[in-house]
Tab-separated table of C-alpha atoms in Angstrom:
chain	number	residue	atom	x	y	z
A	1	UNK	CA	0.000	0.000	0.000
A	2	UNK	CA	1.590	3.370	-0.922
A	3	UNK	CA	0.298	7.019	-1.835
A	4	UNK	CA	0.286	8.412	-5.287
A	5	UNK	CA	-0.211	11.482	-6.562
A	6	UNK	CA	0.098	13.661	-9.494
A	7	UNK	CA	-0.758	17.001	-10.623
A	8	UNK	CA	-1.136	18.580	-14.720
A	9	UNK	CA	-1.117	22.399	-15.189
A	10	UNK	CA	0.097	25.186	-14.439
A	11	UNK	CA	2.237	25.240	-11.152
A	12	UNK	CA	2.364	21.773	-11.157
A	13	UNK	CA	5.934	20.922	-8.867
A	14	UNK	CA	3.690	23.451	-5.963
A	15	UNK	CA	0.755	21.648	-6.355
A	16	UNK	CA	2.514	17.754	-5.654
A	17	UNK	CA	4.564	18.964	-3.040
A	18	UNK	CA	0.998	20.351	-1.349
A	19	UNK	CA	-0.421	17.211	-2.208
A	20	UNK	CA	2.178	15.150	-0.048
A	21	UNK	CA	1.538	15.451	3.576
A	22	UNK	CA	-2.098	14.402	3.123
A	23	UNK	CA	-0.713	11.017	1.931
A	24	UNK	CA	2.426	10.519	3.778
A	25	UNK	CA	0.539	7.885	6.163
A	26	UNK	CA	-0.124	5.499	3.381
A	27	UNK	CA	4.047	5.028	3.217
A	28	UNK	CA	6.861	6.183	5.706
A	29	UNK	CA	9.392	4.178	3.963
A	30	UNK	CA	10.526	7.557	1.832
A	31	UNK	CA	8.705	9.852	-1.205
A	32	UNK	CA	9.750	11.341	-4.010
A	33	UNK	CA	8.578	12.829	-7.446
A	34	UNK	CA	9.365	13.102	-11.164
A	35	UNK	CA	8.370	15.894	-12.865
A	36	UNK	CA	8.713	16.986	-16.749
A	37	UNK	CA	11.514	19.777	-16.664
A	38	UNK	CA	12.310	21.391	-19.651
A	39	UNK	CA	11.223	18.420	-21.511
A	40	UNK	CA	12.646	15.560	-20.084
A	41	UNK	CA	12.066	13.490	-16.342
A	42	UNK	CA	13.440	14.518	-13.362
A	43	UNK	CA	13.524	13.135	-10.480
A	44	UNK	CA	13.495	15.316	-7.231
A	45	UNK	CA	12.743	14.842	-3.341
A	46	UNK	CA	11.820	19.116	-3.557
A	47	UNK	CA	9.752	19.671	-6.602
A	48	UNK	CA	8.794	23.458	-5.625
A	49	UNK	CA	11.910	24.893	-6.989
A	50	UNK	CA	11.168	23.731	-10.336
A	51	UNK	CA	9.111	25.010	-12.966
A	52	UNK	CA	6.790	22.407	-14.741
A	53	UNK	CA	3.432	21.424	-15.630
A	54	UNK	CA	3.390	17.539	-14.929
A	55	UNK	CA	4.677	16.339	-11.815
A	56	UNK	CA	4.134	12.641	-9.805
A	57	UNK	CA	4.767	11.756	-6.302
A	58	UNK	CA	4.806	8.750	-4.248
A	59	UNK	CA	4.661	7.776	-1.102
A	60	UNK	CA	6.605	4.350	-0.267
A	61	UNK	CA	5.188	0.982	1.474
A	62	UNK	CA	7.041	-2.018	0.320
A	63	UNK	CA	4.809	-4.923	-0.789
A	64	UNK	CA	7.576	-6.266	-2.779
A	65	UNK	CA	11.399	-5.608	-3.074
A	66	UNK	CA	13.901	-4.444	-0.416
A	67	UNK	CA	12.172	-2.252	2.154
A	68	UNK	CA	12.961	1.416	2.279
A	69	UNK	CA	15.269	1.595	-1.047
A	70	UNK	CA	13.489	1.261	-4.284
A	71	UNK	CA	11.817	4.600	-3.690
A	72	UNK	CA	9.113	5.523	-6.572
A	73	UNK	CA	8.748	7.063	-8.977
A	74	UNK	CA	10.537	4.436	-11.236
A	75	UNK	CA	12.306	5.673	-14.301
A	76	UNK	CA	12.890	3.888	-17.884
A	77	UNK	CA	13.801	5.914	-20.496
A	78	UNK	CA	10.775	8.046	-21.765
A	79	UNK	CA	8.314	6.422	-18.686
A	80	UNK	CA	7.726	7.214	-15.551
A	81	UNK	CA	5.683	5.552	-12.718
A	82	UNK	CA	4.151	5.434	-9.523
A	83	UNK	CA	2.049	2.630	-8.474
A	84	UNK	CA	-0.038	1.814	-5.657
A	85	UNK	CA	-0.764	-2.060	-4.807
A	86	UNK	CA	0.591	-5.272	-5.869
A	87	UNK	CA	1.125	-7.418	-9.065
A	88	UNK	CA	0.593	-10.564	-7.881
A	89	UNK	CA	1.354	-12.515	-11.634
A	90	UNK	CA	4.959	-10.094	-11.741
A	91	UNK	CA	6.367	-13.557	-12.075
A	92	UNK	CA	4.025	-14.085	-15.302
A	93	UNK	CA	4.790	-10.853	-16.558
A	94	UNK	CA	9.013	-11.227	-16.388
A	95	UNK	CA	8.651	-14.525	-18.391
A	96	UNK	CA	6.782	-12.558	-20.851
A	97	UNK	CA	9.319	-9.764	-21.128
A	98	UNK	CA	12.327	-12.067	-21.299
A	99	UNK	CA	10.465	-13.662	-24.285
A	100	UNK	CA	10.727	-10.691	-25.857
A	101	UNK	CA	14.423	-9.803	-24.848
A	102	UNK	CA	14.098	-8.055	-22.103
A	103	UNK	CA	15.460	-9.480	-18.330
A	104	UNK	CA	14.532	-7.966	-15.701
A	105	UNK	CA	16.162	-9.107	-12.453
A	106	UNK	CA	14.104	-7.999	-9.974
A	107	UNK	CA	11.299	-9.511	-7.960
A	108	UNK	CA	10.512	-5.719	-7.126
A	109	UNK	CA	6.843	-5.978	-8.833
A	110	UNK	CA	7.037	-1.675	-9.457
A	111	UNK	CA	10.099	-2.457	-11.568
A	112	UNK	CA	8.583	-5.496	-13.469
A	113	UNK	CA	5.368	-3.418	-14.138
A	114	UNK	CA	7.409	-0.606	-15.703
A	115	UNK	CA	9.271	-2.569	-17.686
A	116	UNK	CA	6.048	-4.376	-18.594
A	117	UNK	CA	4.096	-1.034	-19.067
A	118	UNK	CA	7.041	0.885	-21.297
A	119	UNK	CA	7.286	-2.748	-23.617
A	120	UNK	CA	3.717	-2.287	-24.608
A	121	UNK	CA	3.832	1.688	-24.934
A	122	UNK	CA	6.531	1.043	-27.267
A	123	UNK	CA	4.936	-1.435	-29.679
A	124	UNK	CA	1.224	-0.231	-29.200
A	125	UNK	CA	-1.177	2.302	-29.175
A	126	UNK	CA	-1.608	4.217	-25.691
A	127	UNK	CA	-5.249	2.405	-25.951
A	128	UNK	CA	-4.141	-0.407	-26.389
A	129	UNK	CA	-1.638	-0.554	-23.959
A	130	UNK	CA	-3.733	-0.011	-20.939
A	131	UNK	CA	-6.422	-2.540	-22.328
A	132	UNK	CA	-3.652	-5.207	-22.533
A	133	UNK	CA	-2.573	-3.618	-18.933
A	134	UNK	CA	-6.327	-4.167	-17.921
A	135	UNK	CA	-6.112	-7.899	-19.100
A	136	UNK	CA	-3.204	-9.434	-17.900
A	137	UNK	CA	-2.507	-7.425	-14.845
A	138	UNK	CA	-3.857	-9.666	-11.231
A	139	UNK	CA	-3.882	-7.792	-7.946
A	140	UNK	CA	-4.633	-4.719	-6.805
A	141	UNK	CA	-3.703	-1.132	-8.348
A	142	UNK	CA	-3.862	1.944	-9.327
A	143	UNK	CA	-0.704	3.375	-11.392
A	144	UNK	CA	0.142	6.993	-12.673
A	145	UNK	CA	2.219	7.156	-15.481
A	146	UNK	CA	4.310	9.902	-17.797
A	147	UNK	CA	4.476	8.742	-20.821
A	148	UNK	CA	5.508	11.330	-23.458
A	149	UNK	CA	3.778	14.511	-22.536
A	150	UNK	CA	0.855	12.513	-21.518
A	151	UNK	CA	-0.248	11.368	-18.182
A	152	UNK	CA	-2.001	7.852	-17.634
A	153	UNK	CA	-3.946	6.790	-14.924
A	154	UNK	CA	-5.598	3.384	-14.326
A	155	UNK	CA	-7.655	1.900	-11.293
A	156	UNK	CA	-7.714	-1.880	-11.030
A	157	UNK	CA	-11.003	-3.418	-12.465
A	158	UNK	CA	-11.692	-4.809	-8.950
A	159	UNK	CA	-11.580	-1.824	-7.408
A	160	UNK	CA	-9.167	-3.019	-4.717
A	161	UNK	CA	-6.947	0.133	-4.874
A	162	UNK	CA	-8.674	3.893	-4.936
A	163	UNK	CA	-7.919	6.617	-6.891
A	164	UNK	CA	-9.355	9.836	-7.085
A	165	UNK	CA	-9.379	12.806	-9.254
A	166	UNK	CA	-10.075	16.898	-9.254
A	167	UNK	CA	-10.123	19.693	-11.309
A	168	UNK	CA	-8.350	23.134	-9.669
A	169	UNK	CA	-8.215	26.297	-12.060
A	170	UNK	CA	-8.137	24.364	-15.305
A	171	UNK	CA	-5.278	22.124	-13.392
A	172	UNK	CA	-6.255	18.015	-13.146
A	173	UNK	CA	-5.029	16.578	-9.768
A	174	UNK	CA	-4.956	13.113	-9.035
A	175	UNK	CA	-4.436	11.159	-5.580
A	176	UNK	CA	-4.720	7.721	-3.551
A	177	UNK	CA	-7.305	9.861	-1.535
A	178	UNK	CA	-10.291	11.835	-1.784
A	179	UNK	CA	-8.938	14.204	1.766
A	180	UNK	CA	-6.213	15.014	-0.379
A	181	UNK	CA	-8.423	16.913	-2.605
A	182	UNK	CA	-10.239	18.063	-0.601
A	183	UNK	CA	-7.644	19.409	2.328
A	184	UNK	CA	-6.846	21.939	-0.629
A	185	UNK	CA	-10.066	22.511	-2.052
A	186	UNK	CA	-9.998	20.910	-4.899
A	187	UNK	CA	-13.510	19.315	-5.977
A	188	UNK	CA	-12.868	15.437	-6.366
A	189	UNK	CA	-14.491	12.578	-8.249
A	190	UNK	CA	-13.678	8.716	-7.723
A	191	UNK	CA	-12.132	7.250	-10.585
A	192	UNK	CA	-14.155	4.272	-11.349
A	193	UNK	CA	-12.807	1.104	-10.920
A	194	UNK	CA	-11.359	-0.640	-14.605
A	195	UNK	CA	-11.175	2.870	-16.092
A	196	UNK	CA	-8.079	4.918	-16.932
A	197	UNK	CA	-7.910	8.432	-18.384
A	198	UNK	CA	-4.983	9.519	-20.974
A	199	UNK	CA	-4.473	12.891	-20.565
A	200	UNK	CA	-2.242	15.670	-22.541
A	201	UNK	CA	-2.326	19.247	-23.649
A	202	UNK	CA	-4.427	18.024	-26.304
A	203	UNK	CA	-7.153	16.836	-24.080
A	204	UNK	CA	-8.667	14.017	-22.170
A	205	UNK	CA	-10.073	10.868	-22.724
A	206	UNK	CA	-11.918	7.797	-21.078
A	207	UNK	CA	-10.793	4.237	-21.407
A	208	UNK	CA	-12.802	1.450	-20.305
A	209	UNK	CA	-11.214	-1.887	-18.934
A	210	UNK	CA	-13.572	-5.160	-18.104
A	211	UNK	CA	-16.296	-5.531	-16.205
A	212	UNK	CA	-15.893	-7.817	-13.403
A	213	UNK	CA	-17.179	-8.535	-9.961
A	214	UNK	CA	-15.800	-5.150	-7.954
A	215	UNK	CA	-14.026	-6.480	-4.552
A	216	UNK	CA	-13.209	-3.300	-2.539
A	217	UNK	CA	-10.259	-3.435	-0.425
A	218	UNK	CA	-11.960	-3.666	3.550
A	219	UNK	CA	-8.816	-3.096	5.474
A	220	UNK	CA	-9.116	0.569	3.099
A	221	UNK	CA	-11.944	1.420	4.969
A	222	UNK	CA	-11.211	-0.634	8.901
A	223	UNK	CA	-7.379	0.401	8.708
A	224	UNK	CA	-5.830	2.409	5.942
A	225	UNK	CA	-7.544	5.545	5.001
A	226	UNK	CA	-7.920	9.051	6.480
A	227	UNK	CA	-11.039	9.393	8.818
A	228	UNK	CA	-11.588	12.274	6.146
A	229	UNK	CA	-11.497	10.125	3.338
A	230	UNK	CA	-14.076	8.809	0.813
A	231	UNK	CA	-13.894	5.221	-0.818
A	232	UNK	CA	-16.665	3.760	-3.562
A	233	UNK	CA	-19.141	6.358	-2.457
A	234	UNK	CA	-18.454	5.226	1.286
A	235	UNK	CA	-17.895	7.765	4.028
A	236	UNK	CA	-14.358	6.137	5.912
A	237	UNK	CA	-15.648	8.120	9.590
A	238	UNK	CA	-19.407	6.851	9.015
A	239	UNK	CA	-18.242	3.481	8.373
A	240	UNK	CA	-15.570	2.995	11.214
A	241	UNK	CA	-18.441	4.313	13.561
A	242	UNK	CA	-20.991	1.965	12.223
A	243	UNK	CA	-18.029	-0.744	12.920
A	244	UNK	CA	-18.068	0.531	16.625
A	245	UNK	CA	-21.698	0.644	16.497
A	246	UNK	CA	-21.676	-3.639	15.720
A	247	UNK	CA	-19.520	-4.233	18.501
A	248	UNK	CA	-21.245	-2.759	20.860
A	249	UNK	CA	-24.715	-4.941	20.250
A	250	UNK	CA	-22.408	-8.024	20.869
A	251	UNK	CA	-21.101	-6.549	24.215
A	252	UNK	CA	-21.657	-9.441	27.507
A	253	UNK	CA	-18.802	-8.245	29.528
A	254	UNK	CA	-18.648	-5.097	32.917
A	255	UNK	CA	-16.657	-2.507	31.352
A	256	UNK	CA	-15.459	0.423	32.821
A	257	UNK	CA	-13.549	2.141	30.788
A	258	UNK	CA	-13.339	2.237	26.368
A	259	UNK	CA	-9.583	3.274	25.179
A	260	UNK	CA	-8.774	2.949	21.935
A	261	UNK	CA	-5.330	1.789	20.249
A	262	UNK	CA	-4.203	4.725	18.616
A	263	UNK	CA	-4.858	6.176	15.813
A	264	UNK	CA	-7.461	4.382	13.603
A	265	UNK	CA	-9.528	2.736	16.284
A	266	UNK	CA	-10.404	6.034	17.721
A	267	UNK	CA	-13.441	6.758	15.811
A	268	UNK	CA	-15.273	2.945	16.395
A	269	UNK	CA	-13.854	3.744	19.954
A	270	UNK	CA	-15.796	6.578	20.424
A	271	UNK	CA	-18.747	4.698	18.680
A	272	UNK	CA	-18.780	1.841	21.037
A	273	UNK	CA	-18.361	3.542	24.103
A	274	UNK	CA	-21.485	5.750	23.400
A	275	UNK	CA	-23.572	2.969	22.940
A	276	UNK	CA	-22.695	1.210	25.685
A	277	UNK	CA	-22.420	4.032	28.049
A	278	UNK	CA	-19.285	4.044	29.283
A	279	UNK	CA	-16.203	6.603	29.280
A	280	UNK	CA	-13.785	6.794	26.482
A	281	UNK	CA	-10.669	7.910	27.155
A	282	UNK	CA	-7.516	7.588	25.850
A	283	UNK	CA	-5.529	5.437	27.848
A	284	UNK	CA	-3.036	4.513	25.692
A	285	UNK	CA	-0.742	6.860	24.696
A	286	UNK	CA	0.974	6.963	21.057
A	287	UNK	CA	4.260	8.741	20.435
A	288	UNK	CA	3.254	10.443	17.120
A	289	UNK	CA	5.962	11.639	15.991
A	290	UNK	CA	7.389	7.815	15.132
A	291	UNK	CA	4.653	7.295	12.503
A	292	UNK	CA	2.252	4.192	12.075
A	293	UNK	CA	3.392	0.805	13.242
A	294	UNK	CA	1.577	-1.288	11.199
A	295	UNK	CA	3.239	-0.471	7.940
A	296	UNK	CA	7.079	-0.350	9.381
A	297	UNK	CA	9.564	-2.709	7.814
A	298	UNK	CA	9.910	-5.563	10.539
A	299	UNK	CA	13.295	-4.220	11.819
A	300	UNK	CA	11.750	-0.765	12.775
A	301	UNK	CA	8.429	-2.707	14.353
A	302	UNK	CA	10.360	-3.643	18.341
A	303	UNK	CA	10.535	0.074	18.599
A	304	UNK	CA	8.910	1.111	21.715
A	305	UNK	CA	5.369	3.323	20.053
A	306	UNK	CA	3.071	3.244	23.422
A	307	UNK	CA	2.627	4.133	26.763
A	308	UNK	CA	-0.244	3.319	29.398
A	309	UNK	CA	-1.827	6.079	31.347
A	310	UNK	CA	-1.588	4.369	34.584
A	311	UNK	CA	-4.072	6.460	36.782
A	312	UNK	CA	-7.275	5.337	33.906
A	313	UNK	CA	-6.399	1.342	34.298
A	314	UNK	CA	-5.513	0.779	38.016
A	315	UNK	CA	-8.459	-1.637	39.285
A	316	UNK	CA	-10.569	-0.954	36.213
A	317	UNK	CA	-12.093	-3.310	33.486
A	318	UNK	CA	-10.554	-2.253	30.341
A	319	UNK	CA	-11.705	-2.395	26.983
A	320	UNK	CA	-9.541	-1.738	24.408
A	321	UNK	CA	-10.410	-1.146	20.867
A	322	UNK	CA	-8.239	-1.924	18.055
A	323	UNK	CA	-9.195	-1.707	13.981
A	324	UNK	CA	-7.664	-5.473	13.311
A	325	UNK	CA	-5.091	-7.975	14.690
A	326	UNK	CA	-2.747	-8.627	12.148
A	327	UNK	CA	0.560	-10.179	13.316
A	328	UNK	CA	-0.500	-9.262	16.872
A	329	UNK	CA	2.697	-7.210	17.584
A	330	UNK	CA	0.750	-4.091	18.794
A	331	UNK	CA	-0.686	-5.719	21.072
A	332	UNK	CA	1.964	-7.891	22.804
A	333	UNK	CA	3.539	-4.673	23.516
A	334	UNK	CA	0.469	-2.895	25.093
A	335	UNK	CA	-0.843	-5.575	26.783
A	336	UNK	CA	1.317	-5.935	29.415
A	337	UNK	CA	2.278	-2.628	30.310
A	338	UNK	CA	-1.482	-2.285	30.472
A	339	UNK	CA	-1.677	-5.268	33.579
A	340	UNK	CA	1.431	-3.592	34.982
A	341	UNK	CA	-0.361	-0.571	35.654
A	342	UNK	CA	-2.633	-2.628	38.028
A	343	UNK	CA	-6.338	-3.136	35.171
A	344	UNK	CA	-8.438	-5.854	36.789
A	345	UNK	CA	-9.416	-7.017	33.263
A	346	UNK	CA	-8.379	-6.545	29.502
A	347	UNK	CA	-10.825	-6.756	26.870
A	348	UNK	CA	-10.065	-6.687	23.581
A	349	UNK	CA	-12.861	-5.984	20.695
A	350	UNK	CA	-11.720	-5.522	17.174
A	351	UNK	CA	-13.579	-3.812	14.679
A	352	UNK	CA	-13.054	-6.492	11.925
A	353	UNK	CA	-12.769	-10.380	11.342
A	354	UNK	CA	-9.816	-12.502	12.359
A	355	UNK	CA	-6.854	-11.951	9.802
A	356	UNK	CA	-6.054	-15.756	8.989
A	357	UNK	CA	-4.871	-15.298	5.214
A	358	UNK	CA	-2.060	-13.359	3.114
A	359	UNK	CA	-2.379	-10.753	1.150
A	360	UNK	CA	-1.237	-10.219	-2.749
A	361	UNK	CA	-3.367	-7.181	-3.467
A	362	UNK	CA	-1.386	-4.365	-1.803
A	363	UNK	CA	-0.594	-5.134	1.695
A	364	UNK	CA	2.592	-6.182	3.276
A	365	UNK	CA	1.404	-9.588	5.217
A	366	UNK	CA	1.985	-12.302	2.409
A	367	UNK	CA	2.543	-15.525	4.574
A	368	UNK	CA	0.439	-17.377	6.674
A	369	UNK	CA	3.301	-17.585	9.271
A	370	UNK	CA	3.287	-14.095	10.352
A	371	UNK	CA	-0.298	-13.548	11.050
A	372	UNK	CA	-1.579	-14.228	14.448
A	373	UNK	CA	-4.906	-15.908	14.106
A	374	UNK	CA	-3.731	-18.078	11.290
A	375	UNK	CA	-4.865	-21.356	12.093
A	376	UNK	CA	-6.182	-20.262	15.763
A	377	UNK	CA	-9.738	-20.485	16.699
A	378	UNK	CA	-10.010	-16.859	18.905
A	379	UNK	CA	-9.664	-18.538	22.293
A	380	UNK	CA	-6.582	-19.429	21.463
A	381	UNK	CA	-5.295	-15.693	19.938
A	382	UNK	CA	-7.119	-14.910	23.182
A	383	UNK	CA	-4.757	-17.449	25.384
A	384	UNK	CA	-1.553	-16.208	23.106
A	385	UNK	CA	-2.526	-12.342	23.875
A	386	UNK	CA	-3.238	-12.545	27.457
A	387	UNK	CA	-6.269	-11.212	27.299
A	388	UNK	CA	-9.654	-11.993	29.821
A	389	UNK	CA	-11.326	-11.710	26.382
A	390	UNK	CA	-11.368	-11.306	22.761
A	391	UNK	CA	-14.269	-10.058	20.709
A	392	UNK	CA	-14.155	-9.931	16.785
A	393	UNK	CA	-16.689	-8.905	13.981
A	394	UNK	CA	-17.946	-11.581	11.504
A	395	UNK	CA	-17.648	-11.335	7.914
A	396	UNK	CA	-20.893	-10.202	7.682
A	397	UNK	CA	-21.386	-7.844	10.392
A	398	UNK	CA	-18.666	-6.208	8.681
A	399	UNK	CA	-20.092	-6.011	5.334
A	400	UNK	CA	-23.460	-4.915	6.854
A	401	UNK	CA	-21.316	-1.770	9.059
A	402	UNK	CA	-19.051	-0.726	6.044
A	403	UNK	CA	-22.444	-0.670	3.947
A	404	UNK	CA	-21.844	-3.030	1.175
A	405	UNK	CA	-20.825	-6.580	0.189
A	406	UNK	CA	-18.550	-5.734	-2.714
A	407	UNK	CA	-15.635	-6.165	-0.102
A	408	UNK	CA	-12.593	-8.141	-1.070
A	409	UNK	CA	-12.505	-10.439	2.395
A	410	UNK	CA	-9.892	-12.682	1.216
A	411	UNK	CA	-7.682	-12.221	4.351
A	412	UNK	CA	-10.205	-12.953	6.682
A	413	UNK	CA	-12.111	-16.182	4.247
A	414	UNK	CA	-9.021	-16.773	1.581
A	415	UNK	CA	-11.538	-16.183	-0.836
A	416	UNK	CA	-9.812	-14.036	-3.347
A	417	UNK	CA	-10.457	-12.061	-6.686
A	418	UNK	CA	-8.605	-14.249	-8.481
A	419	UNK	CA	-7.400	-17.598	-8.596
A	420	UNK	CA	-4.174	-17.802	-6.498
A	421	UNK	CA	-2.208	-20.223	-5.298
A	422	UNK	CA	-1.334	-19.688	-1.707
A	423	UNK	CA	1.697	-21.506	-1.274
A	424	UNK	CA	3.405	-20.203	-4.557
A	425	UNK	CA	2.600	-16.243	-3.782
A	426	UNK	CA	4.013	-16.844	-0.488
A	427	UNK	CA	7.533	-18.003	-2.134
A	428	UNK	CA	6.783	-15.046	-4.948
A	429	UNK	CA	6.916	-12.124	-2.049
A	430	UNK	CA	8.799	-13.665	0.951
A	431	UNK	CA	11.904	-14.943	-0.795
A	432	UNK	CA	14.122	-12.604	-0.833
A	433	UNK	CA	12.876	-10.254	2.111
C-alpha cells in the first residue's frame, strides 16, 4: 500500500509537493517525485523549486522488493511511474518480457510493471496498452504514469486500490485519496474502478477496462484511510463508527472504561463507548511523531510506540479497541504494560474479522506464518494475547457496518479475486525479504 499522486497544469511541482503530507501515512518508507523539466524526467525529493506542468509523487510501502530503497517514482527511459498495490502474476509478466528480450532481475513488482508497461507503450497504441494492462494485470492497483507529454492513470477493475481525481483552475489533480483533494479545495471525483484516463495538452479521454465482480479493499476502509477520506461512495468516519456501532450490540462483559489503540480505532472507539455508556478515554498513549506501526519494515516494528496512562487502568475493566489484529505485535507490547499498571481485566474488541490469510493485493502480510490468528480459533489468539477476552466482527457484520458486500474479504475467508495459489505467492513475495 503506498500514496500516489500527481498534478497537470500550471504550477504543477507546488501543487505535488501540497499534495504530499495528506498522503504521507499510506508510506513512511521515503517519497519522491518526477516531474517533466524542460522536456525531459526529473527526479526530485523538492519539486517546488522547479518550474513544470506535470509532476508525480509517491509515497513508499514495500509490498515487494527491499524495504525502504526502491523509492518511486521508477524511471525507464521516456516512462515514468508510480504505483499503488501489488502485481501478484509479476512472475508471469518477467517470463513474458524475457520472451521478448528483455530481463529484468528484480522480484521488485514496481520495476517489473514498468518494464512491462514501457514494452507495450513502445509497440502499441496508448489504448491499447492499458487494455492489454487491464487484461493481464492480477492484484490490486492503481498506477500513474508519464508517458511522453501525456499522463495515464488506471484503477484496477476490482476496485481493490482507490484513486481519485479533481479539477483546480483548469489544473487536473490526481491522488490515492479523496482528503487530499479536498484538504486543498480541490472538488474530487472517484475514478471508477477498470477505467483509466490519458491525458495531454491536447485533451482528455476515457478508457474502459472489463467488467468484473468489484471487490473493494476492507482493510481501506477498517485500517488504511484518512477518517476524512471517501472510498466507492463510502464515508471512511461513518463506516468505522458503524463498525463501533456492531460491537457494541455483541457486548456481555462489565466494562469500565473504552480506550482505543491509537490512531485508527479512535473513531469505532468513540462509537462503542457511546452505545454502551461508558467513558472513552484515551488510555493509551501513542508517540506520534514515530509514525504508524503497522506499515514499518519488521526491523523498525520492536521500537517502543506506546505508553499506558496508569491512573485510567488501576483496578478498572478495560476495553480496548483496536481496527484489526494482524501479526498481533501491537498488542503484545500494550498488553502488558497495560496489567502492569494494576487493570483488573483486559478486553479486547476488534472492529473487523480474524486476519487468517495473506495478502497479494497491496498489503505487506503475504505468509500465513506471520499472522496471528492463522490457524487459531479466537480462544486461542485470546490465550496467546493474554487477554480476559477477545471479541471480533464476523464477515458479515462487517459487510453490513461498512455498507456493502462488494468487499474483497480474502484475508479474513481466503476467498480471493482471483485464482491464487497460496503456497506459490508466499515463495513469490517472501523470498528474498
Amino acid at each position: 500500500m503506498c500514496g500516489i499522486w500527481a498534478y497537470l497544469g500550471q504550477g504543477a511541482s507546488l501543487m505535488v509537493s501540497k499534495m504530499a503530507p495528506w498522503l504521507i501515512h499510506r508510506g513512511q518508507e521515503g517519497f519522491s517525485y518526477v516531474c517533466i523539466h524542460n522536456g525531459t524526467l526529473l527526479r526530485v525529493s523538492d519539486p517546488t523549486p522547479l518550474e513544470s506542468s506535470l509532476c508525480i509523487g509517491h509515497a513508499r510501502y514495500s509490498t515487494s522488493g527491499p524495504y525502504g530503497i526502491e523509492l518511486q517514482p521508477v524511471i525507464l527511459g521516456d516512462l515514468a511511474l508510480v504505483f499503488n498495490g501489488t502485481v501478484a502474476n509479476y512472475k508471469e509478466l518477467k517470463i513474458r518480457l524475457r520472451e521478448m528480450g528483455i530481463n529484468v532481475n528484480s522480484n521488485y513488482d514496481a520495476l517489473v510493471l514498468a518494464y512491462y508497461l514501457r514494452n507495450l507503450l513502445s509497440r502499441l497504441s496508448i489504448d491499447d496498452a492499458v487494455n492489454e494492462v487491464f487484461k493481464t494485470i492480477k492484484g490490486g492497483y492503481s498506477i500513474l504514469a508519464l508517458w511522453g507529454n501525456s499522463l495515464i492513470a488506471i484503477r484496477d477493475p476490482w476496485g481493490l486500490r482507490p484513486l481519485v481525481m479533481g479539477i483546480n483552475n483548469g489544473g487536473v489533480a490526481f491522488a490515492s485519496e479523496t482528503s487530499a483533494l479536498e484538504a486543498l479545495g480541490i472538488k474530487w471525483v472517484e475514478v471508477k474502478p477498470g477505467n483509466a484516463l490519458v491525458l495531454s495538452s491536447g485533451g482528455e479521454r476515457l478508457l474502459n477496462g472489463p467488467r468484473v465482480r468489484r471487490m473493494y479493499c476492507a482493510l481501506e476502509y477498517i485500517y488504511f484511510q484518512r477518517p476524512d477520506s471517501v472510498f466507492n461512495g463510502i464515508s471512511i468516519y461513518n463506516a468505522r463508527r458503524r463498525l463501533g456501532l456492531a460491537l457494541a450490540k455483541k457486548e456481555t462483559y462489565e466494562i469500565d472504561e473504552v480506550s482505543p489503540i491509537p490512531e485508527t480505532a479512535r473513531t469505532a472507539a468513540q462509537a462503542y463507548a457511546n452505545a454502551i455508556g461508558r467513558p472513552l478515554n484515551e488510555l493509551i498513549v501513542k508517540n506520534r511523531f514515530m509514525g504508524r506501526g503497522f506499515i514499518r519494515p519488521p526491523k523498525d516494528r520492536n521500537i517502543e510506540l506506546y505508553s499506558v496512562i496508569k491512573e485510567g487502568v488501576v483496578g478498572k475493566s478495560v476495553a480496548l479497541i483496536d481496527d484489526s489484529i494482524i501479526r498481533g505485535d501491537t498488542l503484545r507490547r500494550i498488553i502488558p504494560k497495560v496489567k502492569a499498571a494494576g487493570a483488573k481485566a483486559i478486553h479486547v474488541r476488534v472492529a473487523s474479522p480474524p486476519v487468517r490469510y495473506p495478502c497479494f493485493m497491496g498489503m505487506d502480510f503475504p505468509s500465513r506464518r506471520e499472522l496471528i490468528a492463522h490457524g487459531k480459533s479466537i480462544s486461542e489468539v485470546k490465550a496467546t494475547l493474554g487477554l480476559d477476552s477477545l471479541m471480533y466482527l464476523t464477515v458479515d457484520e462487517l459487510k453490513e457496518a461498512i455498507g456493502t458486500v462488494e468487499l474483497c474479504t480474502a484475508c479474513f475467508t481466503g476467498e480471493y479475486p482471483f485464482n491464487v495459489d497460496i503456497s506459490e505467492l508466499e515463495g513469490d513475495f517472501t523470498g528474498d525479504r
